[in-house]
Short mmCIF file of N, CA, C and O in Angstrom, two decimals:
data_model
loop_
_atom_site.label_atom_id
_atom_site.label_comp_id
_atom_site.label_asym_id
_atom_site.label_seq_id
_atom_site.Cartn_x
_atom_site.Cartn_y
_atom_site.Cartn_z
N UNK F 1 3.40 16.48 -4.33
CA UNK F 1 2.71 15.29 -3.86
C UNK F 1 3.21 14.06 -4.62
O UNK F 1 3.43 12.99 -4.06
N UNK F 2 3.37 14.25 -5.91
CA UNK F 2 3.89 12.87 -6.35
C UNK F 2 4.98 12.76 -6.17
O UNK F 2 5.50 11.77 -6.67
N UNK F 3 5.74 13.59 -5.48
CA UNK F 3 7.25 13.44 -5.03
C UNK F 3 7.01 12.32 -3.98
O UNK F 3 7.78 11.36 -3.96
N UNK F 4 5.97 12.41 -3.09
CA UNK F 4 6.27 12.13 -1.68
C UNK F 4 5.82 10.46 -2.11
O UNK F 4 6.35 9.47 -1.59
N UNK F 5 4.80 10.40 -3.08
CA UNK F 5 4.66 8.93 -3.54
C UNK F 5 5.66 8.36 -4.15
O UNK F 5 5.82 7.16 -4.38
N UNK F 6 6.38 9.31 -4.42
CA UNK F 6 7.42 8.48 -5.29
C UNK F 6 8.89 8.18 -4.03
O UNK F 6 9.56 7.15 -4.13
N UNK F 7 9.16 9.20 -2.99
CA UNK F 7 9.71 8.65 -2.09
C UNK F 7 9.73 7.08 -1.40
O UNK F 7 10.64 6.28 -1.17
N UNK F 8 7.87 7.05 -1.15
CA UNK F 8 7.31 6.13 -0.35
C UNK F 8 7.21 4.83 -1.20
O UNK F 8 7.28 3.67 -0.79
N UNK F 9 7.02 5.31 -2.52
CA UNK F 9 7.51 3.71 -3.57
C UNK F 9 8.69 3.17 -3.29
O UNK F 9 8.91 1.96 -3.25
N UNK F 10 9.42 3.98 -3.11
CA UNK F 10 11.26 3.41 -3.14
C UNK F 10 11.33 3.32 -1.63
O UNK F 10 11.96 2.31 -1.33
N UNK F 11 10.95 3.97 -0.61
CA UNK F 11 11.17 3.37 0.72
C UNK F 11 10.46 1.88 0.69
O UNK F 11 11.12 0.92 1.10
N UNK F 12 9.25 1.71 0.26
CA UNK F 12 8.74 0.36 0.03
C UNK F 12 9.23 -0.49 -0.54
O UNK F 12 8.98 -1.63 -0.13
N UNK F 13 9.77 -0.40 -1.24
CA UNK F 13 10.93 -1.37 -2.39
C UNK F 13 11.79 -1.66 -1.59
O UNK F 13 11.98 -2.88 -1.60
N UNK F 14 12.55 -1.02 -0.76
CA UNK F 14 13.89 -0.74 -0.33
C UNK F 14 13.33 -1.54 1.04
O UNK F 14 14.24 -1.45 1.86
N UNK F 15 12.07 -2.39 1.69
CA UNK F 15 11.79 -2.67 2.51
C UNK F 15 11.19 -4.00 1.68
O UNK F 15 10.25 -4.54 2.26
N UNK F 16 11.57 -4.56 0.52
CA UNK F 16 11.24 -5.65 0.36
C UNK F 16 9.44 -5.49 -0.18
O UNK F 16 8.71 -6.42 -0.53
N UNK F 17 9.12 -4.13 -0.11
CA UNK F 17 7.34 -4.25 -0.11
C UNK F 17 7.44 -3.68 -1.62
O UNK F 17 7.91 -2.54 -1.68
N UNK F 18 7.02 -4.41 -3.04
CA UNK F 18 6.41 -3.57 -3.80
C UNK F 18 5.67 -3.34 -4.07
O UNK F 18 4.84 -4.25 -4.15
N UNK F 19 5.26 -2.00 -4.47
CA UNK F 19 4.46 -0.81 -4.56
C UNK F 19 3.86 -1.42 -5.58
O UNK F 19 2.69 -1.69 -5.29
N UNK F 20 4.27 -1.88 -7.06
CA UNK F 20 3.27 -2.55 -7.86
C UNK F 20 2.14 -3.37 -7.63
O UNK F 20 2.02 -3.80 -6.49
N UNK F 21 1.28 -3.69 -8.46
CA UNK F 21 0.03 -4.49 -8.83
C UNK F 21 0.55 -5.66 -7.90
O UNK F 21 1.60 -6.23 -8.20
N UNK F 22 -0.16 -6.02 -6.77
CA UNK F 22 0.37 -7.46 -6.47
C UNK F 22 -1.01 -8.16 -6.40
O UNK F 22 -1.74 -8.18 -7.39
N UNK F 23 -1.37 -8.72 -5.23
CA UNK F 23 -2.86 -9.46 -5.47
C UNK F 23 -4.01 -8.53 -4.58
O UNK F 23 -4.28 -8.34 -3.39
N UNK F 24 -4.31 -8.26 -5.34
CA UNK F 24 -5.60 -7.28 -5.35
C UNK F 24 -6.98 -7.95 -5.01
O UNK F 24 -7.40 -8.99 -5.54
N UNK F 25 -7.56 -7.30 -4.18
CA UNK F 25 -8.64 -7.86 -4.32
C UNK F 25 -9.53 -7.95 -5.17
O UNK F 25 -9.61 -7.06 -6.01
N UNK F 26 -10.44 -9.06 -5.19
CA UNK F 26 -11.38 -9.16 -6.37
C UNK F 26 -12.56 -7.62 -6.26
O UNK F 26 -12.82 -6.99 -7.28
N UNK F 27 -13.05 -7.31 -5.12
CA UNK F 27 -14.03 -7.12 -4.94
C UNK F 27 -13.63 -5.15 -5.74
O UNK F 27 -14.37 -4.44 -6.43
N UNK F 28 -11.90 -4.81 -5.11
CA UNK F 28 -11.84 -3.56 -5.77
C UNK F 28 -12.07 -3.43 -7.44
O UNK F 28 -12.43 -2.45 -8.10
N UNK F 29 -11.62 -5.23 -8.02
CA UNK F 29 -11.23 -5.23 -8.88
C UNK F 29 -12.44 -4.74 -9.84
O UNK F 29 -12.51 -3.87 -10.71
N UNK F 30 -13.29 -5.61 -9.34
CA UNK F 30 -14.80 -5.77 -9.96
C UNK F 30 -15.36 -4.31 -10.62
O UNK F 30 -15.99 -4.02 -11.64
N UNK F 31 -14.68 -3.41 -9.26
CA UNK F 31 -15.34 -1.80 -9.27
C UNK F 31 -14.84 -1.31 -10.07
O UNK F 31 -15.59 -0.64 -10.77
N UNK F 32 -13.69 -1.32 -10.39
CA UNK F 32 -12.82 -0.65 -11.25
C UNK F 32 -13.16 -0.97 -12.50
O UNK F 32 -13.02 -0.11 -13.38
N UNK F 33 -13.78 -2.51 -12.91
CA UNK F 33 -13.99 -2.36 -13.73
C UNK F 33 -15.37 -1.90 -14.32
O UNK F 33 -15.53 -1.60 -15.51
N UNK F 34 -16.50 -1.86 -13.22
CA UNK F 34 -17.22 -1.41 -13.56
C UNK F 34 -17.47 0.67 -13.69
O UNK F 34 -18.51 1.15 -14.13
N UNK F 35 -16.49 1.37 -13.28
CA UNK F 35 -16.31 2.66 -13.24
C UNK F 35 -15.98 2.55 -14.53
O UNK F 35 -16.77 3.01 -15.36
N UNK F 36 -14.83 1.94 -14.94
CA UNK F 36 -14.06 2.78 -16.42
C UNK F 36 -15.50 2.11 -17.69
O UNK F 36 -15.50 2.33 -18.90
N UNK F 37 -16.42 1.43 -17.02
CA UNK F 37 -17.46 1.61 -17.82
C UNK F 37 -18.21 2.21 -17.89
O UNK F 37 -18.88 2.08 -18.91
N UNK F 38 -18.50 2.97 -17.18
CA UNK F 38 -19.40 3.98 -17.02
C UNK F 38 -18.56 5.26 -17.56
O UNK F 38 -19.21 5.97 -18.32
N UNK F 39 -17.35 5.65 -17.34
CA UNK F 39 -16.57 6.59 -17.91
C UNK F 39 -16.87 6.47 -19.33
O UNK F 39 -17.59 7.28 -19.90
N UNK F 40 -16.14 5.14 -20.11
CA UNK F 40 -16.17 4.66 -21.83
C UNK F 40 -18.18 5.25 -21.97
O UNK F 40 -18.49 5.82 -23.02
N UNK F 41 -19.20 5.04 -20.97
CA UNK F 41 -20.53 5.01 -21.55
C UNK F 41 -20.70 6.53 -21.61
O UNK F 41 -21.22 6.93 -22.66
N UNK F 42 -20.34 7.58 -20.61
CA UNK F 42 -20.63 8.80 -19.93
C UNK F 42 -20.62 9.59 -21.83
O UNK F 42 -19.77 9.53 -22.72
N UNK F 43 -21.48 10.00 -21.78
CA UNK F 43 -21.57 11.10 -23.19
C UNK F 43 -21.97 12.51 -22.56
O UNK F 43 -22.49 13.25 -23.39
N UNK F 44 -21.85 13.09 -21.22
CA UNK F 44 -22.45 14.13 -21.21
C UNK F 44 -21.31 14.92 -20.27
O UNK F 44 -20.72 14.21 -19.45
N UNK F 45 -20.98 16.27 -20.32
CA UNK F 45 -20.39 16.48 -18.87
C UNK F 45 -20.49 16.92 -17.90
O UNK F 45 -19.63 17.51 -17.26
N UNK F 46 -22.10 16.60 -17.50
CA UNK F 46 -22.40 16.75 -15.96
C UNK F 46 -21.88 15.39 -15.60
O UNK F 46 -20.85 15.37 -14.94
N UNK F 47 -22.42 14.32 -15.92
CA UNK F 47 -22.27 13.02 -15.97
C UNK F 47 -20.72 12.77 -15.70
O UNK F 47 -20.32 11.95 -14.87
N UNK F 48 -19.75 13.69 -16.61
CA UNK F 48 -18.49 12.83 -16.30
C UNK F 48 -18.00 13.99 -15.05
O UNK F 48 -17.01 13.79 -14.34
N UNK F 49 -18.88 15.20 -14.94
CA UNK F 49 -18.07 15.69 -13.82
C UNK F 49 -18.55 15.09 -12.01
O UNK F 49 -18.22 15.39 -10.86
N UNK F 50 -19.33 14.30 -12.55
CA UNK F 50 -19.77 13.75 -11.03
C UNK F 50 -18.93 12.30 -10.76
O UNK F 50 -18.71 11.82 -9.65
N UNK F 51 -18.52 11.69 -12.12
CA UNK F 51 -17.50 10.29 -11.95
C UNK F 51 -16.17 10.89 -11.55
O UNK F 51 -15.45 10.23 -10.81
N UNK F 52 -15.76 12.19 -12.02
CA UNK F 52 -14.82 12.74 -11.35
C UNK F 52 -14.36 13.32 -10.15
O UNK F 52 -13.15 13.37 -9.90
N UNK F 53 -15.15 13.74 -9.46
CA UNK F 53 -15.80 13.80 -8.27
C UNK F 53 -15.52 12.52 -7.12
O UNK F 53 -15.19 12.64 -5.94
N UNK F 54 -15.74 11.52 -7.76
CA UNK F 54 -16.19 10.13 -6.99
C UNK F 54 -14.89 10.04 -7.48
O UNK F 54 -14.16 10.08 -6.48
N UNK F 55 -14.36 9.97 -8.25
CA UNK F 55 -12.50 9.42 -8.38
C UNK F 55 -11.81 10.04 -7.50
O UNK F 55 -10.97 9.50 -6.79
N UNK F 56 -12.15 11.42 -7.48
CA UNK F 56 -10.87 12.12 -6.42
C UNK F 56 -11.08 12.09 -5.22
O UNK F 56 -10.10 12.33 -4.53
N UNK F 57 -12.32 11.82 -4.54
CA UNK F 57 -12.70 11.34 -3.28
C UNK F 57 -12.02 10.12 -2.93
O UNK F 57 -11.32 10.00 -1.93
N UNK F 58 -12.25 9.16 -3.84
CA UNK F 58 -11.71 7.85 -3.35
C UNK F 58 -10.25 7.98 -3.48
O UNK F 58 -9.54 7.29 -2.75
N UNK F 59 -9.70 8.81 -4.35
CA UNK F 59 -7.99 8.92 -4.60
C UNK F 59 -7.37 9.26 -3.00
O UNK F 59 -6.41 8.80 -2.38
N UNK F 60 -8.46 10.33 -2.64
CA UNK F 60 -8.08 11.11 -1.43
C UNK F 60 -8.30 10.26 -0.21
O UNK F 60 -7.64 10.36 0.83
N UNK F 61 -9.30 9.42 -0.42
CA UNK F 61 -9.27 8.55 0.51
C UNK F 61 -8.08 7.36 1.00
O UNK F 61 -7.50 7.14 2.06
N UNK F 62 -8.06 6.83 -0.14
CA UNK F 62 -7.00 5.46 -0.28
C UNK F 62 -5.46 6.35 -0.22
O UNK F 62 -4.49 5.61 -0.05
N UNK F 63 -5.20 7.51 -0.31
CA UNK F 63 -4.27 7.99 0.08
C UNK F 63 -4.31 8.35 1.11
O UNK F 63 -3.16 8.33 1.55
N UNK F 64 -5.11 8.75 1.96
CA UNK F 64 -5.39 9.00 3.57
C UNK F 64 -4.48 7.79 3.87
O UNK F 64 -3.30 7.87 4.19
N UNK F 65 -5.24 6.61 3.72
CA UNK F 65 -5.30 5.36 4.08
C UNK F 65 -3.45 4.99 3.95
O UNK F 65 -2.69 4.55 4.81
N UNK F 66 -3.21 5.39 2.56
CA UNK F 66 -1.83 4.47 2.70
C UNK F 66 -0.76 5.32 3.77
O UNK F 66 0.11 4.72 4.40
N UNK F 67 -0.94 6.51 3.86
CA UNK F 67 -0.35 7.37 4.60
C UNK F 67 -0.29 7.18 6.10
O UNK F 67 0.65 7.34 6.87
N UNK F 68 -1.43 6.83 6.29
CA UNK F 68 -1.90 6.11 7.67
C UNK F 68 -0.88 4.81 8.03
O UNK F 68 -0.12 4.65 8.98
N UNK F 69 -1.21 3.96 6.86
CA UNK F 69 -0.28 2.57 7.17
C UNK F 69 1.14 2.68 7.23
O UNK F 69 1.96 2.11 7.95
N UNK F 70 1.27 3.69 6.17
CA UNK F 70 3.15 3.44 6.24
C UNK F 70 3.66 4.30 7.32
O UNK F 70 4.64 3.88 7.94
N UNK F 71 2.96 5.83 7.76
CA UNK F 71 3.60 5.92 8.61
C UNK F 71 3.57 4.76 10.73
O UNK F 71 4.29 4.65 11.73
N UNK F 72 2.30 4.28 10.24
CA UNK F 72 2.32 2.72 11.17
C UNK F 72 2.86 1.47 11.06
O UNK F 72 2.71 0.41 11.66
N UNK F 73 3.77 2.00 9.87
CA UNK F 73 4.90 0.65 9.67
C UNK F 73 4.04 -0.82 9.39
O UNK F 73 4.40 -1.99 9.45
N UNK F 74 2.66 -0.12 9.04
CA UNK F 74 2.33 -1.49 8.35
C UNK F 74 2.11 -1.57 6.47
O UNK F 74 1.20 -1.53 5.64
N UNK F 75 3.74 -1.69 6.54
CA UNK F 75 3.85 -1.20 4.73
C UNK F 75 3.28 -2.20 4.30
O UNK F 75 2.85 -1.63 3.30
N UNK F 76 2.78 -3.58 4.16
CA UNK F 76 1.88 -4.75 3.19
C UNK F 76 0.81 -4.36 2.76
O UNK F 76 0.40 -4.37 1.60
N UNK F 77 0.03 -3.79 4.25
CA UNK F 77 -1.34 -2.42 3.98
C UNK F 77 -0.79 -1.44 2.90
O UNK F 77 -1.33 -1.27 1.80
N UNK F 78 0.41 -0.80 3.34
CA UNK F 78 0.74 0.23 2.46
C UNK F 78 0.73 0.37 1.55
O UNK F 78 0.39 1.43 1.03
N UNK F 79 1.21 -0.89 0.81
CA UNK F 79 1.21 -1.55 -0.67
C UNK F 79 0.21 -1.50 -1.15
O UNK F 79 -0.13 -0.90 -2.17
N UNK F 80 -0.59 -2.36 -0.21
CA UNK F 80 -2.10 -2.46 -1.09
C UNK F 80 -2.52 -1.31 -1.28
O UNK F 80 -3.22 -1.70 -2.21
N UNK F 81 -2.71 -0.37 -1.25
CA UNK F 81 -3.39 1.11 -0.88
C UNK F 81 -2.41 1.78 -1.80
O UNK F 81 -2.88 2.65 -2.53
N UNK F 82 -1.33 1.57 -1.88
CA UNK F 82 -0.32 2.08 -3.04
C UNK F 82 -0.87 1.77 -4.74
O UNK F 82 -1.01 2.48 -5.74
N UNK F 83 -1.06 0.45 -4.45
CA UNK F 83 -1.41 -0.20 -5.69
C UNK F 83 -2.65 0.43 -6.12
O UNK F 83 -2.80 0.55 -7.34
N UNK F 84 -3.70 0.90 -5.21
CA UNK F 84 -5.20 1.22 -5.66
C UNK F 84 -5.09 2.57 -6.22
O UNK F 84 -5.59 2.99 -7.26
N UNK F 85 -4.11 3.38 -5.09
CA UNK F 85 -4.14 4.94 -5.84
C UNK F 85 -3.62 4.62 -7.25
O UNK F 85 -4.33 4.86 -8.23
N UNK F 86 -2.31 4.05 -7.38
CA UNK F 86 -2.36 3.58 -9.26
C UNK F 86 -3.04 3.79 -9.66
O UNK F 86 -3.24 4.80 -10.33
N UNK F 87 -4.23 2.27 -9.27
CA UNK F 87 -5.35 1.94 -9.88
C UNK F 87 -6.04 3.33 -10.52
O UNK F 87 -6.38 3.30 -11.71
N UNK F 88 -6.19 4.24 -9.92
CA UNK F 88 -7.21 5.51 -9.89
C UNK F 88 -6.40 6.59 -10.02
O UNK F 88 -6.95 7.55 -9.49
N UNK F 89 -5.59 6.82 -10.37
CA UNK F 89 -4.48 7.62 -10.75
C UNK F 89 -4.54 7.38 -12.94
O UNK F 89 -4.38 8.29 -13.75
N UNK F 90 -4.83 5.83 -13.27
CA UNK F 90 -4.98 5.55 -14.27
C UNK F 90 -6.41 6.12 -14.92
O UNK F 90 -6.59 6.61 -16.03
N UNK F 91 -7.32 5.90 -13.86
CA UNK F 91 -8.91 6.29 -13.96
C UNK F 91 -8.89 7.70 -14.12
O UNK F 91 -9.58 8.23 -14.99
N UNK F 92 -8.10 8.41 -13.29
CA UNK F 92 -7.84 9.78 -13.81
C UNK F 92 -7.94 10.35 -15.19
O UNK F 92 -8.81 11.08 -15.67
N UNK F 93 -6.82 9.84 -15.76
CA UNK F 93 -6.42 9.84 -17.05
C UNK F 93 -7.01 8.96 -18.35
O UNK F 93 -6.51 8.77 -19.45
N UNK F 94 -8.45 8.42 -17.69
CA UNK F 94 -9.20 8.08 -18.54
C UNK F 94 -10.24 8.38 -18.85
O UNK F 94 -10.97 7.95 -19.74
N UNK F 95 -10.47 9.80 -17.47
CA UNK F 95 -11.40 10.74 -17.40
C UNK F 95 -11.35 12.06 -18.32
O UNK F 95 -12.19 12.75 -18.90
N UNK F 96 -9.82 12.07 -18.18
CA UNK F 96 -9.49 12.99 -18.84
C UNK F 96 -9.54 12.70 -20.29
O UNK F 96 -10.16 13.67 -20.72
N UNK F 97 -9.32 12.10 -21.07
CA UNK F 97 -9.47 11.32 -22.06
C UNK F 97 -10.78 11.49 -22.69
O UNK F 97 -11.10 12.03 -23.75
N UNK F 98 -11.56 10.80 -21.63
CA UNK F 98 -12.72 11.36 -21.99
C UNK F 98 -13.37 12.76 -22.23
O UNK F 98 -13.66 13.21 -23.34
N UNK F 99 -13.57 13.41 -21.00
CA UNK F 99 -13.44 14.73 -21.73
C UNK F 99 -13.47 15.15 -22.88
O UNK F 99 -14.47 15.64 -23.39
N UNK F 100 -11.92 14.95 -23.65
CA UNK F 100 -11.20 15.39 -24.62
C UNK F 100 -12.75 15.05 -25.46
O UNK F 100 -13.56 15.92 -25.77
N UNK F 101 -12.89 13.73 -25.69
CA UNK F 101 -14.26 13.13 -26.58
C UNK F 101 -15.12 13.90 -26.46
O UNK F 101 -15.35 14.48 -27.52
N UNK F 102 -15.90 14.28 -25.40
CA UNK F 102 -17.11 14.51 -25.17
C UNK F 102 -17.15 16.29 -25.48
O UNK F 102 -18.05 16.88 -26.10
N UNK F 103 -15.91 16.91 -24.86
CA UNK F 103 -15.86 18.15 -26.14
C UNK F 103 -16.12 19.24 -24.90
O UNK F 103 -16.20 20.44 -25.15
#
């Protein structure tokens, strides 16, 4: 699977669209930052296994989504939706992180 993202980064590039951070919306932005606070607060791990839960749903979602756009050749959508799985691809690994803490 991260092969096929990593295909679809470089077909996007290679189409002038990059796959990086571009202008994001505020409103995802807001969320994001309010999740990795609740992750940094989470001390328990029922608690962090239900934020995990809600990460891979939305991962799975916004990847639905970009999959949808690019193969509809509307790669700008694509991008954006590229950029969010990032987004939560990072959240991943700050879950995991956590974890590690919480033991």
């Amino acid at each position: 699977q991260w092969y096929q993202r990593r295909v679809r980064g470089t077909l996007l590039k290679a189409k002038n669209h990059n796959p990086n951070i571009t202008v994001m919306d505020s409103e995802f932005l807001f969320d994001m930052m309010e999740f990795n606070d609740q992750i940094e607060m989470c001390d328990d791990a029922e608690t962090l296994t239900q934020l995990r839960i809600h990460n891979e749903e939305a991962l799975a979602e916004l990847y639905s989504q970009f999959e949808k756009y690019f193969k509809g050749r509307d790669l700008e959508t694509a991008a954006e939706r590229l950029a969010k799985v990032k987004f939560l691809m990072q959240t991943r690994e700050r879950l995991e992180l956590r974890a590690e803490v919480i033991g």
